[in-house]
Tab-separated table of C-alpha atoms and ligand atoms in Angstrom:
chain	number	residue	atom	x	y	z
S	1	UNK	CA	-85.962	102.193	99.162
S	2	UNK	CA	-82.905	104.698	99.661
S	3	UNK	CA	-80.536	104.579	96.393
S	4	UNK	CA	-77.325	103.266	96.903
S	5	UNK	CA	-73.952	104.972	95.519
S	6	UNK	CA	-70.364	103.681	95.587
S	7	UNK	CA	-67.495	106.211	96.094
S	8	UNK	CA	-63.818	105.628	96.097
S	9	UNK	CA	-61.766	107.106	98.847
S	10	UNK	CA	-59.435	109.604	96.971
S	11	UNK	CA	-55.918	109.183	99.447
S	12	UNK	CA	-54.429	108.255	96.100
S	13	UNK	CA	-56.382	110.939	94.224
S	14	UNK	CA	-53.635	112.875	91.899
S	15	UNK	CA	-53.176	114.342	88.574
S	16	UNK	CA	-50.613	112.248	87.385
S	17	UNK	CA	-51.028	112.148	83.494
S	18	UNK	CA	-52.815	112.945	80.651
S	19	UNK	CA	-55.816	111.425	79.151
S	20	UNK	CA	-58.387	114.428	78.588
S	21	UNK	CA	-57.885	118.136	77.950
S	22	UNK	CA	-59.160	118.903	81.553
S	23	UNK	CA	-55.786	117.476	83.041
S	24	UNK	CA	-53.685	119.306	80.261
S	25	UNK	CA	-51.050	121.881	82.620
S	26	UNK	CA	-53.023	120.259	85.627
S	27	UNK	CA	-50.455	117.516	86.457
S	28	UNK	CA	-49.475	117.443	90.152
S	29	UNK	CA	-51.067	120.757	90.156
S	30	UNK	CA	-54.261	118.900	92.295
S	31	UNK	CA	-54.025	119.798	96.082
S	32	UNK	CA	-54.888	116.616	98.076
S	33	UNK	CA	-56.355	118.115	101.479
S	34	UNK	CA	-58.764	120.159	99.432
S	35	UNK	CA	-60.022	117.132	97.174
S	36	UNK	CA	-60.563	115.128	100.920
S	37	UNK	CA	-63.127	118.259	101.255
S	38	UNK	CA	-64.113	118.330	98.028
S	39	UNK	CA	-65.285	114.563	98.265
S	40	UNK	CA	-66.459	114.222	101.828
S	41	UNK	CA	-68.933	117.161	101.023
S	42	UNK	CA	-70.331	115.329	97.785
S	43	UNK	CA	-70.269	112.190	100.358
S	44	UNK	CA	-72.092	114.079	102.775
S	45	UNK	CA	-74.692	116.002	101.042
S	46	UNK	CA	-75.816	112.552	99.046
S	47	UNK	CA	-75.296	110.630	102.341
S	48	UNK	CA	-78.401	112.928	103.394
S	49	UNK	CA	-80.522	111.047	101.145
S	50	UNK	CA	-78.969	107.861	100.081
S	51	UNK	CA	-76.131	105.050	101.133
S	52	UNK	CA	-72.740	105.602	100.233
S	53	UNK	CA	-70.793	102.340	100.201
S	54	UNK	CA	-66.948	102.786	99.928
S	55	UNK	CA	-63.946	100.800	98.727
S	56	UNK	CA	-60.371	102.420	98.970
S	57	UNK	CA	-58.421	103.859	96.699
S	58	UNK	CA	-55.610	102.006	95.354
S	59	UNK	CA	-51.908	103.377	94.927
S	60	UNK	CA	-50.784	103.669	91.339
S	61	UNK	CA	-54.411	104.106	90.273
S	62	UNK	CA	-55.133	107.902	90.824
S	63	UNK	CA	-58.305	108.177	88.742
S	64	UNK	CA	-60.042	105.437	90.346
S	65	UNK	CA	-61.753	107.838	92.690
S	66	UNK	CA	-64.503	107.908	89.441
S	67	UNK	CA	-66.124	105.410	90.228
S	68	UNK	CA	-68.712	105.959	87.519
S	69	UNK	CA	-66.649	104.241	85.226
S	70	UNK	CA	-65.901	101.220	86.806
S	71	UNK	CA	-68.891	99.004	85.016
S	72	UNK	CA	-72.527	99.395	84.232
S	73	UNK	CA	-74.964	97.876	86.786
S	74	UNK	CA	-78.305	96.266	86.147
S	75	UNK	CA	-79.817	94.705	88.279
S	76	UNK	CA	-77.614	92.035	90.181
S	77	UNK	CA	-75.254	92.391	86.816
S	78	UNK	CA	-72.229	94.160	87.034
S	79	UNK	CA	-70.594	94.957	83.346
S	80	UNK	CA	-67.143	95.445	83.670
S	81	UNK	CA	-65.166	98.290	82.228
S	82	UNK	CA	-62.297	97.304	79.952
S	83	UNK	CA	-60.471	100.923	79.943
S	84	UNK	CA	-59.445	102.661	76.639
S	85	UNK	CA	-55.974	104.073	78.369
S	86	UNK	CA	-53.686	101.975	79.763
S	87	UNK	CA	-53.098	104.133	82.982
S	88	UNK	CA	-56.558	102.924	83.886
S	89	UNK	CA	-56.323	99.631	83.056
S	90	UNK	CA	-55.110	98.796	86.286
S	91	UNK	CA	-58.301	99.580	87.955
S	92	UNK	CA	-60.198	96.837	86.205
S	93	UNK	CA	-59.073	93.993	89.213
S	94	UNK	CA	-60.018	95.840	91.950
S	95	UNK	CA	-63.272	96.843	90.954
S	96	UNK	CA	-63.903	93.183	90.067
S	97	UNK	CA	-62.810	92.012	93.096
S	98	UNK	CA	-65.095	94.213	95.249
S	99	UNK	CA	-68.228	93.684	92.642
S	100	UNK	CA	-67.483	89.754	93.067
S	101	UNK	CA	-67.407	90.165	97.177
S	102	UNK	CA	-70.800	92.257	96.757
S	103	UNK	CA	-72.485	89.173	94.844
S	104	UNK	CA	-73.190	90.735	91.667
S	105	UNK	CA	-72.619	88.586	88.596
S	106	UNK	CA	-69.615	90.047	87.182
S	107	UNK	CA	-69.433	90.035	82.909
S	108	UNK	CA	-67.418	91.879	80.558
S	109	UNK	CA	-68.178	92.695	76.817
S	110	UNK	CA	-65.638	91.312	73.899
S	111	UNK	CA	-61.768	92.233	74.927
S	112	UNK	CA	-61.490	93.904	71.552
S	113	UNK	CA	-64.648	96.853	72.698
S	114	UNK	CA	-63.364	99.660	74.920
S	115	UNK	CA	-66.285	100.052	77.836
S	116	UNK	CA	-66.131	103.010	80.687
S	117	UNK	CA	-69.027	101.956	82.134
S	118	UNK	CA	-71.363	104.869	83.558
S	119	UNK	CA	-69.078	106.444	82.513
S	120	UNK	CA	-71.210	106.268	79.024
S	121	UNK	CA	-73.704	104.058	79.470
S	122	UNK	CA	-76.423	106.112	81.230
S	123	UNK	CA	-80.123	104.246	82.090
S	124	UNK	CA	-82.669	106.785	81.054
S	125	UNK	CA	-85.303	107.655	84.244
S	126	UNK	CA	-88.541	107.458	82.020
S	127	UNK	CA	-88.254	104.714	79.346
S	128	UNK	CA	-86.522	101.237	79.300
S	129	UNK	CA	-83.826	102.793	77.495
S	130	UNK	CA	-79.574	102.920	77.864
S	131	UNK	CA	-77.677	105.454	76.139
S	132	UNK	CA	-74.645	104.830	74.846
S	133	UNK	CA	-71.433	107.748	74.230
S	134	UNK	CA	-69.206	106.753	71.777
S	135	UNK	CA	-66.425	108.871	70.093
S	136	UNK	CA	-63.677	109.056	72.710
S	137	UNK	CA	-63.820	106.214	74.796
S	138	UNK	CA	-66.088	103.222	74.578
S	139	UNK	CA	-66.201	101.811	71.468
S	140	UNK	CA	-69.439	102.408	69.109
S	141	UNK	CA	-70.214	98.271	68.961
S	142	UNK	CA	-70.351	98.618	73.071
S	143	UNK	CA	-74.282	99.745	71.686
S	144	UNK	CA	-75.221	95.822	70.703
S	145	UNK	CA	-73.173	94.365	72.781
S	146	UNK	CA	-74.679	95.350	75.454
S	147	UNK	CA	-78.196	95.184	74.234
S	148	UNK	CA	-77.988	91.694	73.463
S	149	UNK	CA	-75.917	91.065	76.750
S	150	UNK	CA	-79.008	93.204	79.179
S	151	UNK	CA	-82.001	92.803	77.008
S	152	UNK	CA	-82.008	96.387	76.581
S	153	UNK	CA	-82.586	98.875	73.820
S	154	UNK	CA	-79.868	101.019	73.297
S	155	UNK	CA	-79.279	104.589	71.938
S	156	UNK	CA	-75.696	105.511	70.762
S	157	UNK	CA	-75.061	108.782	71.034
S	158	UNK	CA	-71.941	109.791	69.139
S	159	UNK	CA	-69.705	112.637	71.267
S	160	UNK	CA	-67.576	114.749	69.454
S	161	UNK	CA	-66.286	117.585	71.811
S	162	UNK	CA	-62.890	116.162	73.171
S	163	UNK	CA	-63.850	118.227	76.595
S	164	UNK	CA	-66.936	116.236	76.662
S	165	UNK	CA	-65.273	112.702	76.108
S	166	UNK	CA	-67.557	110.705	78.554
S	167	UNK	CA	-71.437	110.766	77.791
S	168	UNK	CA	-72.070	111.157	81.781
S	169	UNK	CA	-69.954	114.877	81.432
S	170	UNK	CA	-72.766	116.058	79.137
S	171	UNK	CA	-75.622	114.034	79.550
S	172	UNK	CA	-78.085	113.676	82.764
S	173	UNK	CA	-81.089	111.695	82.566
S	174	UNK	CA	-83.362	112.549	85.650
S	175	UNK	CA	-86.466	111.071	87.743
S	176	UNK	CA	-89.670	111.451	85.908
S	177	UNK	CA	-88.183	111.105	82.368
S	178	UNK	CA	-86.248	114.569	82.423
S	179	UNK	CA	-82.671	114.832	80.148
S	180	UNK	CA	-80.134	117.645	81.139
S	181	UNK	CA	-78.148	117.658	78.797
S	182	UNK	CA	-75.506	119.928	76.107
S	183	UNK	CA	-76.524	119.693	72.522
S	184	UNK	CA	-73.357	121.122	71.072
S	185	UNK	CA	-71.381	117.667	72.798
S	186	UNK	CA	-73.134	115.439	70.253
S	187	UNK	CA	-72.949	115.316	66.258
S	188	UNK	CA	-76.460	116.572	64.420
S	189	UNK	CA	-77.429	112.886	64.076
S	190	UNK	CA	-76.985	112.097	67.980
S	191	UNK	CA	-78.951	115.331	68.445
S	192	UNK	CA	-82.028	114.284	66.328
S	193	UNK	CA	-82.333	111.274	67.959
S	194	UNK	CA	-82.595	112.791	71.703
S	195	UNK	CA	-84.740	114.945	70.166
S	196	UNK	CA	-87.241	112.623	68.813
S	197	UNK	CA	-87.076	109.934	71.979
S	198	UNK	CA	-87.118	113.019	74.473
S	199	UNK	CA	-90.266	115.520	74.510
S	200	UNK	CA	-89.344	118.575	74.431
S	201	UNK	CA	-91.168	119.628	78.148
S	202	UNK	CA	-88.840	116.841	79.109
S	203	UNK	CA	-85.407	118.050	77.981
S	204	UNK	CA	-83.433	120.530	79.846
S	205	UNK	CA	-80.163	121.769	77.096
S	206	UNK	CA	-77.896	123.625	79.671
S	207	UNK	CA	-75.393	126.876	77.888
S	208	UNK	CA	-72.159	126.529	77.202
S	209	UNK	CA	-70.997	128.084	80.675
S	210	UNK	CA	-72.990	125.757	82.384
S	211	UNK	CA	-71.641	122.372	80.858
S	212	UNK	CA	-68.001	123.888	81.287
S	213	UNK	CA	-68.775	124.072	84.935
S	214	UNK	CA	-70.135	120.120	84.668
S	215	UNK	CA	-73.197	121.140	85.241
S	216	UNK	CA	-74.613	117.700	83.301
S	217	UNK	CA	-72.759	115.789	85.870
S	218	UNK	CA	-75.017	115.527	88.407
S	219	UNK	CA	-75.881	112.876	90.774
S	220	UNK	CA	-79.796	112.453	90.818
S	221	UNK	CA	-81.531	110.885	93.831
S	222	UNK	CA	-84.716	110.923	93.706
S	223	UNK	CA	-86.005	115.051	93.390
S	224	UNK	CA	-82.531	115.709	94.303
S	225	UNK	CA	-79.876	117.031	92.095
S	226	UNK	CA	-76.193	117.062	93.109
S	227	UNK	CA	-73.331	119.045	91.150
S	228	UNK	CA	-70.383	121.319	91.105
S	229	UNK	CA	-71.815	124.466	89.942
S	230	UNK	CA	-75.232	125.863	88.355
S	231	UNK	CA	-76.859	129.252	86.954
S	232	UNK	CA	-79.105	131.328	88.305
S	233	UNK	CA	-80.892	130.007	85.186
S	234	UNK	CA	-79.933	126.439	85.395
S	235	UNK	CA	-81.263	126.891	89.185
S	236	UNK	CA	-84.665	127.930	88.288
S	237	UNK	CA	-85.185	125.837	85.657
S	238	UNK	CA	-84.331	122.452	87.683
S	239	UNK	CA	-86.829	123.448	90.654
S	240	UNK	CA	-89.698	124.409	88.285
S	241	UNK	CA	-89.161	121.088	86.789
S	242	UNK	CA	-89.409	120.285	90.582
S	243	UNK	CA	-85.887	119.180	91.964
S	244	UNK	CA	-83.909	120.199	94.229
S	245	UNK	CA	-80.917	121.602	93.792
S	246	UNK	CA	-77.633	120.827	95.803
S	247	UNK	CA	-74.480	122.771	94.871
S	248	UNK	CA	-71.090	121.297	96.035
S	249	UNK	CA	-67.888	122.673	94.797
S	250	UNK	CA	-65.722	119.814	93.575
S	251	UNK	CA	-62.699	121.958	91.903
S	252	UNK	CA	-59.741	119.770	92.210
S	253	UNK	CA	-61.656	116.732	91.147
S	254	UNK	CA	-62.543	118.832	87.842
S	255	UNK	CA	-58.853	119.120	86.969
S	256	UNK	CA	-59.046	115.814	86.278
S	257	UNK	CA	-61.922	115.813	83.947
S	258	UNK	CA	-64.433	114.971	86.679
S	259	UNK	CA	-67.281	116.051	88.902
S	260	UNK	CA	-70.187	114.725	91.048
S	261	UNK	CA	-71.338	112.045	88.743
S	262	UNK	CA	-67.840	110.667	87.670
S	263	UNK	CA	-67.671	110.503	91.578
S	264	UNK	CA	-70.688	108.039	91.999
S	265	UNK	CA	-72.200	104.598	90.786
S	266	UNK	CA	-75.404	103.872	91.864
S	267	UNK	CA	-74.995	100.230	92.702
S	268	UNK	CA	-79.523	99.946	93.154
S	269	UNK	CA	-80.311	99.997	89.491
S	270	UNK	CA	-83.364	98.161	88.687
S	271	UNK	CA	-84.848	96.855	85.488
S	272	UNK	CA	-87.494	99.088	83.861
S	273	UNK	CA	-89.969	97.243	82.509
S	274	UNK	CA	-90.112	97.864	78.588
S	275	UNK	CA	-93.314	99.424	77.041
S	276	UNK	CA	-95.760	97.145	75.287
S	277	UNK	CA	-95.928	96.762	71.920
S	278	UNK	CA	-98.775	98.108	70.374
S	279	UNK	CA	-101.233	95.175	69.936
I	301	LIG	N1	-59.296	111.443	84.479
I	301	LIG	C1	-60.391	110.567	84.275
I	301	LIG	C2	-60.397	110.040	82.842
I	301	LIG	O1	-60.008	110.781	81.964
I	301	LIG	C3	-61.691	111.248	84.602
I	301	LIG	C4	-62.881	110.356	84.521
I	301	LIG	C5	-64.180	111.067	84.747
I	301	LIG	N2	-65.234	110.124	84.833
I	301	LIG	C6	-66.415	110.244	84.232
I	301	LIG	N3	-67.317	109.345	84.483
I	301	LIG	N4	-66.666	111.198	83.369
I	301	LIG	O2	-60.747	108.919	82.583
């Protein structure tokens, strides 16, 4: 079966304000014919190898082009986002709306809990595991909220790099039970616990140049890896892990804080089933 990916059209697409340090001296500095380009070549290169589905983009809603953070899918459950800010608030309807027309069962956590959605809450590709970033936008009780809502374990990961506010801009789990990801994003605690869930032939920490160039959000089909910008070392060590690497320059997206991921929600996400206990 081909994945599946929603991706919002950006015509609205804009730096209008200020939520994360990425759109700090950025505002209406985003050119709109070059984002088009940006985004149909992300479109394009993943429409090679999966669906895209598309809903519009909204007026008044700029950042709704990230789709990522629009809910959490599991299986024919749709968990939607309740946004920290209240520019993205807004957003909230329409991605019901189109969720509702798709037939998923639409729920939402308490109205107290902040909750971006894939945003940070990222299924991991080898275990019957979610993890959870918490520090800048959702809210830390998201973690058993959602656990109890999915029947899932969850991980919380606690971010602590403002530049790295979302757990999808530093965090990549991959096919086969792989984890790109940048150490330095999460306190020692959250650290020690990828460690110990994560072997270490299975994690792949990317430099500090690399996660400034969102290297960690990547779109993963499959062996396929889509993103902004890698190394030469990043490079190498994705395809002797055995992926392939796509490189797609998504520049004007970035000055709002975002990349390929933030640009994606993979709408076929499937129930893993957990490992047995130990008789
Ligand atoms: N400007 C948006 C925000 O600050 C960018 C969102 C990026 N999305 C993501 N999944 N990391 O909310």
């Amino acid at each position: 079966m081909r994945d599946r990916y929603l991706m919002c059209s950006p015509e609205h697409f804009e730096v209008r304000y200020v939520i994360n340090p990425w759109m700090q001296g950025n505002v209406a500095l985003s050119r709109n014919d070059l984002a088009w380009r940006q985004w149909h070549g992300l479109a394009e290169a993943i429409g090679a190898v999966a669906e895209v589905e598309r809903i519009a983009g909204e007026p008044g809603v700029p950042d709704m082009v990230f789709t990522a953070n629009a809910g959490l899918v599991l299986g024919n459950t749709f968990v939607l986002s309740h946004f920290r800010h209240a520019e993205r608030q807004p957003e909230e309807a329409h991605f019901e709306k189109w969720f509702r027309q798709q037939g998923f069962q639409v729920q939402r956590l308490a109205p107290q809990l902040a909750f971006e959605g894939a945003g940070d809450a990222l299924l991991d590709r080898g275990q019957a595991l979610l993890w959870l970033g918490h520090g800048h936008r959702s809210s830390a009780e998201c973690a058993p909220a959602l656990a109890s809502l999915l029947d899932i374990e969850v991980e919380p990961l606690r971010l602590v790099d403002a530049r790295f506010y979302h757990l999808d801009t530093c965090l990549c789990p991959l096919e086969g039970g792989y984890l790109l990801y940048y150490p330095a994003a999460f306190d020692a605690d959250s650290q020690a616990r990828i460690v110990a869930r994560v072997p270490a032939a299975r994690r792949i920490a990317v430099t500090d140049a690399d996660a400034l160039e969102f290297a960690c959000n990547a779109v993963n089909s499959g062996h396929h890896v889509f993103l902004n910008r890698a190394s030469d070392e990043l490079a190498r060590s994705l395809a002797a892990h055995g992926f392939t690497l796509h490189q797609t320059p998504l520049g004007e997206f970035m000055k709002a804080g975002g990349s390929a991921k933030c640009l994606t929600l993979k709408l076929n996400e499937l129930r893993r089933p957990a490992a047995r206990a130990a008789a």
